[in-house]
mmCIF file of C-alpha atoms and ligand atoms in Angstrom:
data_model
loop_
_atom_site.group_PDB
_atom_site.id
_atom_site.type_symbol
_atom_site.label_atom_id
_atom_site.label_comp_id
_atom_site.label_asym_id
_atom_site.label_seq_id
_atom_site.Cartn_x
_atom_site.Cartn_y
_atom_site.Cartn_z
ATOM 1 C CA UNK A 1 36.175 30.314 29.477
ATOM 2 C CA UNK A 2 36.834 26.811 29.636
ATOM 3 C CA UNK A 3 33.576 24.851 29.849
ATOM 4 C CA UNK A 4 33.169 21.145 30.643
ATOM 5 C CA UNK A 5 30.641 19.117 28.866
ATOM 6 C CA UNK A 6 28.554 15.865 29.914
ATOM 7 C CA UNK A 7 25.887 13.569 28.788
ATOM 8 C CA UNK A 8 24.016 11.974 31.761
ATOM 9 C CA UNK A 9 21.235 9.128 31.783
ATOM 10 C CA UNK A 10 19.902 6.932 29.200
ATOM 11 C CA UNK A 11 21.292 7.808 25.851
ATOM 12 C CA UNK A 12 18.753 9.100 23.135
ATOM 13 C CA UNK A 13 18.756 10.468 19.614
ATOM 14 C CA UNK A 14 19.849 14.165 19.455
ATOM 15 C CA UNK A 15 22.526 13.911 22.240
ATOM 16 C CA UNK A 16 25.390 14.310 19.614
ATOM 17 C CA UNK A 17 23.899 16.979 17.424
ATOM 18 C CA UNK A 18 23.365 18.816 21.024
ATOM 19 C CA UNK A 19 27.142 18.298 21.770
ATOM 20 C CA UNK A 20 28.119 19.420 18.600
ATOM 21 C CA UNK A 21 25.911 22.578 19.028
ATOM 22 C CA UNK A 22 27.542 23.192 22.244
ATOM 23 C CA UNK A 23 31.282 22.978 21.084
ATOM 24 C CA UNK A 24 30.557 25.087 17.848
ATOM 25 C CA UNK A 25 28.706 27.644 19.724
ATOM 26 C CA UNK A 26 31.150 28.040 22.563
ATOM 27 C CA UNK A 27 34.300 28.133 20.258
ATOM 28 C CA UNK A 28 32.319 30.894 17.937
ATOM 29 C CA UNK A 29 32.181 32.938 21.178
ATOM 30 C CA UNK A 30 35.913 32.454 22.078
ATOM 31 C CA UNK A 31 35.607 29.879 24.777
ATOM 32 C CA UNK A 32 37.034 26.457 24.792
ATOM 33 C CA UNK A 33 35.453 22.994 25.858
ATOM 34 C CA UNK A 34 36.364 19.975 27.340
ATOM 35 C CA UNK A 35 34.091 16.672 27.477
ATOM 36 C CA UNK A 36 33.807 14.485 30.425
ATOM 37 C CA UNK A 37 33.164 10.817 29.840
ATOM 38 C CA UNK A 38 30.001 8.735 30.723
ATOM 39 C CA UNK A 39 28.118 11.295 32.539
ATOM 40 C CA UNK A 40 28.856 12.235 36.297
ATOM 41 C CA UNK A 41 31.375 9.503 36.424
ATOM 42 C CA UNK A 42 33.539 11.076 34.235
ATOM 43 C CA UNK A 43 33.602 14.388 36.518
ATOM 44 C CA UNK A 44 33.862 11.948 39.586
ATOM 45 C CA UNK A 45 36.949 9.807 38.215
ATOM 46 C CA UNK A 46 38.344 12.553 36.051
ATOM 47 C CA UNK A 47 37.625 10.944 32.742
ATOM 48 C CA UNK A 48 38.152 13.481 30.102
ATOM 49 C CA UNK A 49 38.288 13.736 26.399
ATOM 50 C CA UNK A 50 39.044 16.470 24.000
ATOM 51 C CA UNK A 51 36.194 18.409 22.739
ATOM 52 C CA UNK A 52 37.199 20.863 19.911
ATOM 53 C CA UNK A 53 35.445 21.742 16.860
ATOM 54 C CA UNK A 54 37.155 19.052 15.004
ATOM 55 C CA UNK A 55 36.070 16.474 17.230
ATOM 56 C CA UNK A 56 32.289 17.185 16.619
ATOM 57 C CA UNK A 57 32.386 16.881 12.970
ATOM 58 C CA UNK A 58 29.893 14.686 11.369
ATOM 59 C CA UNK A 59 27.682 14.545 14.677
ATOM 60 C CA UNK A 60 24.761 16.176 13.447
ATOM 61 C CA UNK A 61 22.826 12.773 12.146
ATOM 62 C CA UNK A 62 24.626 10.278 14.774
ATOM 63 C CA UNK A 63 22.684 8.454 17.273
ATOM 64 C CA UNK A 64 23.926 7.680 21.031
ATOM 65 C CA UNK A 65 26.807 10.176 22.552
ATOM 66 C CA UNK A 66 30.352 10.237 21.729
ATOM 67 C CA UNK A 67 30.770 11.411 25.256
ATOM 68 C CA UNK A 68 29.342 8.189 26.561
ATOM 69 C CA UNK A 69 26.527 8.055 29.531
ATOM 70 C CA UNK A 70 26.112 6.370 32.787
ATOM 71 C CA UNK A 71 23.299 6.748 35.476
ATOM 72 C CA UNK A 72 25.893 7.898 38.184
ATOM 73 C CA UNK A 73 24.841 9.845 41.056
ATOM 74 C CA UNK A 74 27.494 12.132 41.998
ATOM 75 C CA UNK A 75 26.011 13.350 45.343
ATOM 76 C CA UNK A 76 25.084 9.941 46.719
ATOM 77 C CA UNK A 77 28.155 9.610 48.889
ATOM 78 C CA UNK A 78 30.023 12.541 50.206
ATOM 79 C CA UNK A 79 33.230 11.538 48.897
ATOM 80 C CA UNK A 80 31.862 11.214 45.412
ATOM 81 C CA UNK A 81 30.953 14.891 45.746
ATOM 82 C CA UNK A 82 34.195 15.844 47.083
ATOM 83 C CA UNK A 83 35.838 14.170 43.885
ATOM 84 C CA UNK A 84 33.661 16.007 41.424
ATOM 85 C CA UNK A 85 34.846 19.249 43.108
ATOM 86 C CA UNK A 86 38.344 18.205 42.989
ATOM 87 C CA UNK A 87 38.142 17.236 39.457
ATOM 88 C CA UNK A 88 36.556 20.450 38.597
ATOM 89 C CA UNK A 89 39.209 22.514 40.345
ATOM 90 C CA UNK A 90 42.073 20.653 38.693
ATOM 91 C CA UNK A 91 40.687 21.464 35.145
ATOM 92 C CA UNK A 92 40.194 25.163 36.254
ATOM 93 C CA UNK A 93 36.756 24.808 34.656
ATOM 94 C CA UNK A 94 34.753 28.105 34.355
ATOM 95 C CA UNK A 95 31.659 26.343 33.735
ATOM 96 C CA UNK A 96 29.799 23.233 33.038
ATOM 97 C CA UNK A 97 26.890 22.255 30.411
ATOM 98 C CA UNK A 98 25.052 19.047 31.986
ATOM 99 C CA UNK A 99 22.820 17.257 29.105
ATOM 100 C CA UNK A 100 20.575 14.929 30.334
ATOM 101 C CA UNK A 101 16.905 14.123 31.918
ATOM 102 C CA UNK A 102 15.654 14.812 35.289
ATOM 103 C CA UNK A 103 18.241 12.822 37.156
ATOM 104 C CA UNK A 104 21.255 14.592 35.249
ATOM 105 C CA UNK A 105 19.826 18.125 35.720
ATOM 106 C CA UNK A 106 18.886 17.532 39.379
ATOM 107 C CA UNK A 107 22.394 16.559 40.067
ATOM 108 C CA UNK A 108 23.514 19.476 37.920
ATOM 109 C CA UNK A 109 21.031 21.861 40.057
ATOM 110 C CA UNK A 110 22.865 20.460 43.290
ATOM 111 C CA UNK A 111 26.103 21.059 41.914
ATOM 112 C CA UNK A 112 24.768 24.679 41.125
ATOM 113 C CA UNK A 113 23.673 24.829 44.776
ATOM 114 C CA UNK A 114 27.190 24.397 46.026
ATOM 115 C CA UNK A 115 28.315 27.240 44.252
ATOM 116 C CA UNK A 116 29.501 26.112 40.820
ATOM 117 C CA UNK A 117 28.458 27.737 37.549
ATOM 118 C CA UNK A 118 26.371 25.004 35.701
ATOM 119 C CA UNK A 119 23.742 25.199 32.860
ATOM 120 C CA UNK A 120 21.457 22.343 31.678
ATOM 121 C CA UNK A 121 19.995 20.970 28.402
ATOM 122 C CA UNK A 122 17.254 18.727 28.853
ATOM 123 C CA UNK A 123 16.908 15.606 26.798
ATOM 124 C CA UNK A 124 14.976 12.173 26.929
ATOM 125 C CA UNK A 125 12.996 9.832 24.883
ATOM 126 C CA UNK A 126 10.524 10.125 27.684
ATOM 127 C CA UNK A 127 9.625 13.602 27.070
ATOM 128 C CA UNK A 128 8.828 13.925 30.609
ATOM 129 C CA UNK A 129 10.942 17.002 31.709
ATOM 130 C CA UNK A 130 8.516 19.399 33.176
ATOM 131 C CA UNK A 131 9.946 23.023 31.897
ATOM 132 C CA UNK A 132 10.217 22.200 28.158
ATOM 133 C CA UNK A 133 7.361 21.358 25.785
ATOM 134 C CA UNK A 134 9.386 18.499 24.018
ATOM 135 C CA UNK A 135 12.559 16.789 24.631
ATOM 136 C CA UNK A 136 14.871 15.634 22.103
ATOM 137 C CA UNK A 137 14.940 12.006 21.457
ATOM 138 C CA UNK A 138 11.306 11.693 21.762
ATOM 139 C CA UNK A 139 10.233 12.107 18.151
ATOM 140 C CA UNK A 140 12.967 9.840 17.135
ATOM 141 C CA UNK A 141 12.354 6.754 19.424
ATOM 142 C CA UNK A 142 8.515 7.176 19.051
ATOM 143 C CA UNK A 143 9.205 7.106 15.060
ATOM 144 C CA UNK A 144 10.850 3.739 15.774
ATOM 145 C CA UNK A 145 8.398 2.292 17.718
ATOM 146 C CA UNK A 146 5.564 3.335 15.314
ATOM 147 C CA UNK A 147 7.625 1.556 12.593
ATOM 148 C CA UNK A 148 7.349 -1.278 14.862
ATOM 149 C CA UNK A 149 3.670 -1.175 15.213
ATOM 150 C CA UNK A 150 3.211 -0.904 11.491
ATOM 151 C CA UNK A 151 5.449 -4.145 11.120
ATOM 152 C CA UNK A 152 3.001 -5.771 13.501
ATOM 153 C CA UNK A 153 0.057 -4.368 11.784
ATOM 154 C CA UNK A 154 1.169 -6.559 8.718
ATOM 155 C CA UNK A 155 1.812 -9.751 10.621
ATOM 156 C CA UNK A 156 -1.363 -9.268 12.753
ATOM 157 C CA UNK A 157 -3.566 -8.812 9.851
ATOM 158 C CA UNK A 158 -2.263 -11.884 8.100
ATOM 159 C CA UNK A 159 -2.591 -14.106 11.137
ATOM 160 C CA UNK A 160 -5.914 -12.521 12.442
ATOM 161 C CA UNK A 161 -4.231 -11.913 15.721
ATOM 162 C CA UNK A 162 -4.122 -9.231 18.437
ATOM 163 C CA UNK A 163 -0.602 -7.906 18.777
ATOM 164 C CA UNK A 164 0.659 -6.094 21.654
ATOM 165 C CA UNK A 165 3.566 -3.582 21.489
ATOM 166 C CA UNK A 166 5.434 -2.487 24.647
ATOM 167 C CA UNK A 167 7.225 0.488 24.371
ATOM 168 C CA UNK A 168 9.583 2.562 26.677
ATOM 169 C CA UNK A 169 8.402 5.566 28.690
ATOM 170 C CA UNK A 170 8.953 4.893 32.325
ATOM 171 C CA UNK A 171 6.253 6.471 34.201
ATOM 172 C CA UNK A 172 5.170 9.068 31.532
ATOM 173 C CA UNK A 173 3.127 7.724 28.550
ATOM 174 C CA UNK A 174 4.369 9.922 25.975
ATOM 175 C CA UNK A 175 6.000 7.433 23.774
ATOM 176 C CA UNK A 176 3.026 4.913 23.982
ATOM 177 C CA UNK A 177 0.561 7.799 23.267
ATOM 178 C CA UNK A 178 2.541 9.006 20.049
ATOM 179 C CA UNK A 179 2.671 5.451 19.042
ATOM 180 C CA UNK A 180 -0.698 4.555 19.641
ATOM 181 C CA UNK A 181 -2.036 7.871 17.825
ATOM 182 C CA UNK A 182 0.435 8.091 15.085
ATOM 183 C CA UNK A 183 -0.242 4.308 14.380
ATOM 184 C CA UNK A 184 -4.189 4.093 14.942
ATOM 185 C CA UNK A 185 -3.883 1.339 17.667
ATOM 186 C CA UNK A 186 -7.127 -0.197 18.712
ATOM 187 C CA UNK A 187 -6.033 0.388 22.579
ATOM 188 C CA UNK A 188 -3.297 2.487 24.072
ATOM 189 C CA UNK A 189 -2.441 1.758 27.672
ATOM 190 C CA UNK A 190 -0.640 4.495 29.401
ATOM 191 C CA UNK A 191 0.538 4.832 33.185
ATOM 192 C CA UNK A 192 -1.645 7.863 33.441
ATOM 193 C CA UNK A 193 -4.844 5.848 33.419
ATOM 194 C CA UNK A 194 -6.038 2.928 35.511
ATOM 195 C CA UNK A 195 -5.674 -0.266 33.744
ATOM 196 C CA UNK A 196 -9.432 -1.421 32.721
ATOM 197 C CA UNK A 197 -8.957 -4.930 31.350
ATOM 198 C CA UNK A 198 -12.854 -5.437 30.136
ATOM 199 C CA UNK A 199 -12.423 -2.086 28.212
ATOM 200 C CA UNK A 200 -9.271 -3.618 26.671
ATOM 201 C CA UNK A 201 -10.900 -6.964 25.940
ATOM 202 C CA UNK A 202 -13.942 -4.969 24.214
ATOM 203 C CA UNK A 203 -11.601 -2.965 22.057
ATOM 204 C CA UNK A 204 -9.827 -6.070 20.841
ATOM 205 C CA UNK A 205 -12.842 -7.855 20.224
ATOM 206 C CA UNK A 206 -14.296 -5.019 18.369
ATOM 207 C CA UNK A 207 -11.090 -4.480 16.315
ATOM 208 C CA UNK A 208 -10.860 -8.264 15.137
ATOM 209 C CA UNK A 209 -14.674 -8.277 14.565
ATOM 210 C CA UNK A 210 -14.389 -5.073 12.367
ATOM 211 C CA UNK A 211 -11.167 -5.513 10.488
ATOM 212 C CA UNK A 212 -9.689 -8.981 11.236
ATOM 213 C CA UNK A 213 -7.006 -7.960 13.839
ATOM 214 C CA UNK A 214 -6.094 -5.702 16.525
ATOM 215 C CA UNK A 215 -3.219 -3.748 17.693
ATOM 216 C CA UNK A 216 -2.410 -2.733 21.395
ATOM 217 C CA UNK A 217 0.122 -0.397 22.563
ATOM 218 C CA UNK A 218 1.267 -0.546 26.036
ATOM 219 C CA UNK A 219 3.810 1.463 28.129
ATOM 220 C CA UNK A 220 6.308 -0.284 30.098
ATOM 221 C CA UNK A 221 5.108 1.687 33.259
ATOM 222 C CA UNK A 222 1.547 0.462 33.341
ATOM 223 C CA UNK A 223 0.259 -1.174 36.702
ATOM 224 C CA UNK A 224 -1.330 -4.405 35.753
ATOM 225 C CA UNK A 225 -2.519 -5.136 39.368
ATOM 226 C CA UNK A 226 -1.066 -8.403 40.159
ATOM 227 C CA UNK A 227 2.415 -8.697 38.854
ATOM 228 C CA UNK A 228 4.310 -11.007 36.687
ATOM 229 C CA UNK A 229 7.637 -12.137 37.009
ATOM 230 C CA UNK A 230 10.172 -10.587 39.177
ATOM 231 C CA UNK A 231 10.461 -6.588 39.870
ATOM 232 C CA UNK A 232 13.027 -4.789 37.751
ATOM 233 C CA UNK A 233 16.580 -3.945 39.259
ATOM 234 C CA UNK A 234 17.031 -0.254 40.263
ATOM 235 C CA UNK A 235 19.399 2.137 39.133
ATOM 236 C CA UNK A 236 21.713 4.694 41.180
ATOM 237 C CA UNK A 237 18.903 7.278 41.233
ATOM 238 C CA UNK A 238 16.424 4.401 42.577
ATOM 239 C CA UNK A 239 14.303 3.780 39.487
ATOM 240 C CA UNK A 240 13.254 0.306 38.802
ATOM 241 C CA UNK A 241 13.956 -0.975 35.422
ATOM 242 C CA UNK A 242 10.421 -1.452 34.130
ATOM 243 C CA UNK A 243 11.276 -3.329 30.865
ATOM 244 C CA UNK A 244 11.988 -6.448 33.157
ATOM 245 C CA UNK A 245 8.264 -6.556 34.303
ATOM 246 C CA UNK A 246 7.413 -7.462 30.714
ATOM 247 C CA UNK A 247 3.859 -5.939 30.810
ATOM 248 C CA UNK A 248 3.346 -6.553 27.301
ATOM 249 C CA UNK A 249 3.668 -10.478 27.398
ATOM 250 C CA UNK A 250 1.538 -10.308 30.466
ATOM 251 C CA UNK A 251 -1.019 -8.532 28.478
ATOM 252 C CA UNK A 252 -0.753 -10.755 25.391
ATOM 253 C CA UNK A 253 -1.545 -13.657 27.653
ATOM 254 C CA UNK A 254 -4.619 -12.041 29.504
ATOM 255 C CA UNK A 255 -6.112 -10.926 26.004
ATOM 256 C CA UNK A 256 -5.729 -14.507 24.669
ATOM 257 C CA UNK A 257 -7.028 -16.069 27.735
ATOM 258 C CA UNK A 258 -9.971 -13.413 28.169
ATOM 259 C CA UNK A 259 -11.098 -13.125 24.657
ATOM 260 C CA UNK A 260 -9.939 -16.281 23.017
ATOM 261 C CA UNK A 261 -8.372 -14.499 20.421
ATOM 262 C CA UNK A 262 -4.750 -15.423 19.326
ATOM 263 C CA UNK A 263 -2.286 -12.942 20.691
ATOM 264 C CA UNK A 264 1.240 -12.137 20.351
ATOM 265 C CA UNK A 265 3.575 -9.565 21.934
ATOM 266 C CA UNK A 266 6.875 -7.552 21.171
ATOM 267 C CA UNK A 267 8.822 -5.588 23.420
ATOM 268 C CA UNK A 268 10.945 -2.886 21.704
ATOM 269 C CA UNK A 269 13.049 -1.918 24.465
ATOM 270 C CA UNK A 270 16.276 -0.370 23.469
ATOM 271 C CA UNK A 271 16.188 -0.729 19.941
ATOM 272 C CA UNK A 272 14.115 2.530 19.873
ATOM 273 C CA UNK A 273 16.786 4.350 21.593
ATOM 274 C CA UNK A 274 19.392 3.974 18.839
ATOM 275 C CA UNK A 275 19.635 5.307 15.386
ATOM 276 C CA UNK A 276 19.931 8.624 13.854
ATOM 277 C CA UNK A 277 17.887 11.334 15.258
ATOM 278 C CA UNK A 278 14.683 12.619 12.885
ATOM 279 C CA UNK A 279 14.895 16.383 11.808
ATOM 280 C CA UNK A 280 12.822 17.783 14.574
ATOM 281 C CA UNK A 281 15.266 16.374 16.988
ATOM 282 C CA UNK A 282 18.391 17.661 15.451
ATOM 283 C CA UNK A 283 16.876 21.042 15.119
ATOM 284 C CA UNK A 284 15.813 20.954 18.763
ATOM 285 C CA UNK A 285 19.105 19.651 20.119
ATOM 286 C CA UNK A 286 20.828 22.248 17.940
ATOM 287 C CA UNK A 287 18.855 25.112 19.444
ATOM 288 C CA UNK A 288 18.858 23.964 22.809
ATOM 289 C CA UNK A 289 22.920 23.246 22.683
ATOM 290 C CA UNK A 290 23.411 26.606 21.557
ATOM 291 C CA UNK A 291 21.274 28.572 23.914
ATOM 292 C CA UNK A 292 22.770 26.656 26.803
ATOM 293 C CA UNK A 293 25.951 28.310 25.702
ATOM 294 C CA UNK A 294 24.342 31.822 25.093
ATOM 295 C CA UNK A 295 23.144 31.557 28.779
ATOM 296 C CA UNK A 296 26.955 30.750 30.063
ATOM 297 C CA UNK A 297 27.995 33.446 27.856
ATOM 298 C CA UNK A 298 25.478 35.940 29.478
ATOM 299 C CA UNK A 299 26.590 34.760 32.905
ATOM 300 C CA UNK A 300 22.976 33.306 33.311
ATOM 301 C CA UNK A 301 24.275 30.326 35.318
ATOM 302 C CA UNK A 302 22.027 27.815 37.148
ATOM 303 C CA UNK A 303 19.531 27.737 34.154
ATOM 304 C CA UNK A 304 18.267 25.112 31.933
ATOM 305 C CA UNK A 305 17.745 25.927 28.004
ATOM 306 C CA UNK A 306 14.201 24.929 27.248
ATOM 307 C CA UNK A 307 11.629 25.180 24.464
ATOM 308 C CA UNK A 308 8.430 27.169 25.532
ATOM 309 C CA UNK A 309 5.604 27.911 22.998
ATOM 310 C CA UNK A 310 8.350 27.359 20.013
ATOM 311 C CA UNK A 311 10.904 29.659 21.393
ATOM 312 C CA UNK A 312 14.254 28.695 23.065
ATOM 313 C CA UNK A 313 14.940 30.285 26.484
ATOM 314 C CA UNK A 314 16.314 29.929 29.729
ATOM 315 C CA UNK A 315 14.540 28.902 32.814
ATOM 316 C CA UNK A 316 16.092 28.409 36.494
ATOM 317 C CA UNK A 317 16.723 24.749 37.552
ATOM 318 C CA UNK A 318 13.774 24.833 40.165
ATOM 319 C CA UNK A 319 11.289 25.981 37.415
ATOM 320 C CA UNK A 320 12.654 23.469 34.830
ATOM 321 C CA UNK A 321 12.555 20.311 37.127
ATOM 322 C CA UNK A 322 9.022 20.170 38.681
ATOM 323 C CA UNK A 323 7.475 16.743 38.905
ATOM 324 C CA UNK A 324 8.064 14.695 35.752
ATOM 325 C CA UNK A 325 5.891 15.621 33.175
ATOM 326 C CA UNK A 326 2.815 13.052 32.422
ATOM 327 C CA UNK A 327 0.210 12.917 29.440
ATOM 328 C CA UNK A 328 -2.533 15.501 30.340
ATOM 329 C CA UNK A 329 -6.185 15.138 29.939
ATOM 330 C CA UNK A 330 -6.407 17.053 26.653
ATOM 331 C CA UNK A 331 -3.972 14.259 25.087
ATOM 332 C CA UNK A 332 -5.905 11.730 26.792
ATOM 333 C CA UNK A 333 -9.367 12.925 25.424
ATOM 334 C CA UNK A 334 -7.821 13.185 22.079
ATOM 335 C CA UNK A 335 -6.293 9.504 22.199
ATOM 336 C CA UNK A 336 -9.592 8.259 23.179
ATOM 337 C CA UNK A 337 -11.493 9.927 20.419
ATOM 338 C CA UNK A 338 -10.017 7.232 18.039
ATOM 339 C CA UNK A 339 -9.708 4.237 20.318
ATOM 340 C CA UNK A 340 -13.146 4.276 21.641
HETATM 341 O O1 F6P B 401 14.593 7.394 30.901
HETATM 342 C C1 F6P B 401 14.922 6.821 29.399
HETATM 343 C C2 F6P B 401 14.624 5.146 29.334
HETATM 344 O O2 F6P B 401 14.766 4.743 28.110
HETATM 345 C C3 F6P B 401 13.257 4.773 29.919
HETATM 346 O O3 F6P B 401 12.354 4.952 28.980
HETATM 347 C C4 F6P B 401 13.447 3.313 30.390
HETATM 348 O O4 F6P B 401 12.770 2.963 31.393
HETATM 349 C C5 F6P B 401 15.079 3.490 31.007
HETATM 350 O O5 F6P B 401 15.368 4.397 30.223
HETATM 351 C C6 F6P B 401 15.773 2.127 30.833
HETATM 352 O O6 F6P B 401 17.089 2.429 31.441
HETATM 353 P P1 F6P B 401 17.996 1.680 31.180
HETATM 354 O O7 F6P B 401 18.819 1.922 30.008
HETATM 355 O O8 F6P B 401 19.095 1.919 32.314
HETATM 356 O O9 F6P B 401 17.771 0.370 31.157
#
């Protein structure tokens, strides 16, 4: 078979190892692969690149994606959908591996519904794809925000300040949860929970009283009620760019005004999307990329390679793509055991 490969949506560590796994497994099974650049844009506009085993050498530890990515929606306009199908036919593809988060995989599902053989590989630093236990990118991105929090601890402790770290994660608080739990933050604010200002001020006051400084982790997706600044612009899938709301800076102002404790904030933003994937993400990306090819090889099109209970397996698109997965009650309970 000749199998197309694309990566769509926000980049994250693990995409390159996943591409590598797809290509090497496909070739090991006697297939060939062709890369499409910049997500669905590549299939729409016929932007290809060679993707043979020699092209994926050295990728296991490289951040980003050699294929490029975009948030192009291929089915927003009928003429775009037409172009996608034309490119497919021109290259005589026998199948496609789409590597991406909810948006990219929803578009892959739409292509599958239009009769094309497609399999999916879930990725996202947000860890919010429903059908898989974990997505690659999440542990690498959270390791970066944990490192940032520990740096803020040093400067916060030196100045006896409250330090607020705003992390990415859209409408799921997994990155904030991991950063707050892993870094023993005094307060961790997630989109899954209602903002409680008096509780936050109590947590900050107590931390400063007991250890001389306070650490607060806030997910970019929290709702602070009355909004500061402008709303973020939206991407092609209609998602607001949440970092433009600057909730971390807003929180710092509120904490300082409400408690009298000097407070500073930092927004980690895209810094946490770059860099080498951690070991777990390398292994997960490798397993899922290889499994996607196994699914294709077995004719199990219309499925997504996922991690369930430690095993990699295939799930139909509809089962893999429920509502975006948010932090559940068990995790919240664990989190609040430590931040009171
Ligand atoms: O979905 C991944 C993510 O990094 C989110 O956490 C964040 O809200 C968004 O992408 C940022 O998107 P962009 O890179 O398009 O600004």
